[in-house]
Structure formats: C-alpha cells, structure tokens
Amino acid sequence: MQLIACPFCGPREEVEFTYGGQAGVAYPEDPAALSDDQWAHYVFFRDNTKGRFAERWNHSHGCRRWFNAVRDTVTYCFEKPAGTTGTAS
Amino acid sequence: MSPRTPGSNRSGADASTPHFVRGGRPASDQLPDHPDFLWRNPEPKKSYDVVIIGGGGHGLATAHYLAKNHGITNVAVLEKGWLAGGNMARNTTIIRSNYLWDESSAIYEHSLKLWEGLEEDLGYPILFSQRGVLNLAHSLQDVRDSVRRVEANKLNGVDAEWVDADEVRKICPIVNTSADIRYPVLGATYQPRAGIAKHDYVAWGFARRASEAGIDLIQGCEVTGFTTDGDRVSGVQTALGDIAAGQVLLCASGHTSVLTDMLGIRVPIQSHPLQALVSELLEPVHPTIVMSNAVHVYVSQAHKGELVMGAGVDSYNGFGQRGAFHIIERQMAAAVELFPVFARAHLLRSWGGIVDTTPDASPIVGRTPYENLFLNCGWGTGGFKSTPGIGWCLADTIAHGEPHPYVAPFALDRFVTGALVDEHGAAAVAH
C-alpha cells in the first residue's frame, strides 16, 4: 500500500487518509456579490489536472489535520513536501 | 461462428486437412486464412463533416447511428490508442434502466430498448443476456428508497418490482439471505430486463458497421490541439496532422478535461480510477446480476464463467488506469459477505479504468461555448449501459445541431441554473 507522508506524523498507510480534492480554492470574500455563474464555478468546478496536482489531504485516522501535498495524477507519486520528514512514496 | 475469428469456419473444417501439425510448425498451405478484418484502417483525410474524438463505445455508436439514421458518413472517429481500449474494455458490462429520475430513466430505457434489438441491427453477436438485476436493500432507509424507485420506474414504463428476501433467494440462491449477518438482505429491487453483454463484441459490431458505411476509424491518432475561428472549432491538430472539421464531438470520457482545457472550457468532472476484477472460470453458479450499495459490490457471471465484480472508485483523482489494492480487498470482502460460496474462488486478474465523475452523478451532454462543438462526458461509473442510447441521441444532436430531447436535461449549464439530476444513491448507482 502506498505510504503518504503526513507532515505532522510522518509516513502512514493510504487508508488512514481522506482525499480533499484541489488545493487553494478559497471561499469567496463576498459570496453574495457573485453571479450565478461565478458561484457555480466556486461550488462545482475544480481543475482535473493530468500530471502534477496540488491537493488537500486529511490524516483522518491519525492526527486529523489537513495539509497540502503535490501529487502526480498519472503515477500517483507524492512529491516530498518541503520542511517535513519522511519519504512520500 | 466465433466472433473472435469472423473469417474462419471452424465447424466446417475438413478433418483431413488439419490446421496445425502436432510437434512441428504447420506448413504455410495448412494455415487457416486470416479472418476478415472488421474495419478498415485508413489514413486520415484533410477534412471531415464530423470529427468524433474518442473511439470508445460512445464514439463508435455515434458513428454508426450517424450513418444509419441520418446518412452522414463523411465522419472520422479519432482514437489516441486502439479502438475501445479504454473504459469500453474495462467495465463490468451491466445494462439496466432502473434509475430514479425521469430524465435518467428516459435515456437509459431508450438505450435498453436499443440493446434489445442491437444484435440484429449490427448483424453481430454481442452475447446480450437479459438475466435481470437485483439491487439489494440492507437497511430500512434502503427499503424506503428502493420502493420509491420501483414506483418511479413503473410510472416511467420501466419494468421494476420490489422483492422480499425469500424472493431474492429464489431468484439468486447463492445470496446469503440469513438474518444473522452484519447487513442482512431485507429485500431488493428487481429489473428482469436488465442484463450483460460482451463489451468487446459490442464495440467491434459498431466499428464494423460504421466502417462499412464509409466512416473512417483512425487509431493511434491523439488530438493535441484545436484550431478555432471565432466561436467555431474549425479543426483538430493530431499526431497524424491537422484535420478540418464541420462539427466536433468530444467522447473522451476521463480525458475530456484534457481536451476542454485546450479550449479554455471548464467542465465539472473529476477523473478517478475505478477497478474491477474477475475470478477464475467457474461452472455457472450465478444466474443474475446482484448489486449492493451498502455492502459495496456488484457481481455477475460472464458467459465464459468468470465472476465479474466491481465496486467504488479510488478516492483520489487519477489518470493511471490502476488503483490501490485495498480497494480490491474491500470489494472481495463485500462479495464474500454476500456470497459465502465465493470464498473458494480465486482472483484471476484486476484492472482499472478512468471514470469521469460529476457533482450530481449524471452525465454532461450537449452544447459548449463553441457552436459546432458538442460534449459527451461525465458518465462516470455507468457509461457502458448507455452506449447505444447515447450514440443514437448524439447522432441526432449532430444531425440537427440541437440537443436531442433525451440529452437536453444533461446540459453543462445545469450547474449554473441549479437544475441538477441528482442520481447519487437515488438510482441504485454504485459509487
């Protein structure tokens, strides 16, 4: 099973983690000001990148904290996060 | 005649002229003739009235119905790999139409009716077997949802009935219907007209008919870009050169967003690995199709004898056509829970496809911001069953430049208007 490097706990098995999708999608500063089209894009539309993809992960069966990771969506290999310990793949 | 060797005539072979000589190489005059090729492999022309990107089931079916229903044959199907080598070769071949919402049951029932006549239409054996599907209920909420879906199906002219646990056992004796298991079977919905088919033969049958009609099926032809002219797509750039196009249809399933990204169109799909597996060949033990969402697995037995099983997607986005083994383990555990007799079967092989999931678990079909570019994606985990139905509707859409009524509810703009067709769970969809 693939090991995923939790920045807080180190490498743990994939089953301990929950996927959170694309990283860096900020909640709109003024949601009421958005058009229907802009709101739809915030709610439903995410990048579907083939290749390097910045994602949110939650160590749900461990420390339960969220973190960002960059992963290749073709090889499924994680890039080693900066400033953390442990190997990512 | 075996569809694998359409040109050979095994039953008529003369016993005095054996095809192979034991212990040695057969002489060339003793070799059987090469079977007839099912389709041509032409060089692409410079221009087509219609270019279909994606040579899977949906693309090939659309090509067939463009020729058959509308007489449109100046058509190319561009496939980056080989014909029907993606999800069309990797699905679990379940065909049914017992979806909850009117919009869904309309298109899937249209498709099921076409399946019922497809072998004659294609003049090709597809091993379509209407052996029925049981969608098991394991909780009171499952029971309520299932009964509601049965009533909705009946109102839409879809064959459906609610059966209790005893009847489940009569239809499929190997299901564990005892009361002392963790998730007891409380009953099931049953659609007798549901079935399975041999996915490869379906693709080959469509490809053969389309090729006969003069449509060019071009393999090894990856689309690398588009040329646009205002609000029109004027052509596609491919590994085999530029091709001008009157109309363009995207049928690329999990890779659709790779194409739409080139055009600056955002489509709310997320591509995930979906795995399936087969057991070794077994004597016939499983007479129908069984699906369970709560104990997540779906199982049928192929004509050859393998148990064919699938379950949910791997959680993360992935384009790798493979997934993690713990998903397979979970699906085997579910299968053995429901079918104790399977505990003795051995896993033969497992594989993965790339499914294009959407926020409401319904497909995205129809118009795009480019007036001559049409979209067909987002079928997620259930695209195989829709193959003839969507091919029919897409051909009609292209011929008239207007979405067919059956696909109109699945337009991209529903995510802005809010008119979602939310089939998550509602449709016995195993996600």
Coordinates of C-alpha atoms in Angstrom, one line a residue, chain B residues 189 232 255 373 397:
Chain B
T189 CA -35.5 -4.1 -6.4
R232 CA -16.3 27.8 -34.1
H255 CA -9.7 12.5 -20.6
L373 CA -18.5 21.6 -30.7
T397 CA -27.9 16.1 -31.9

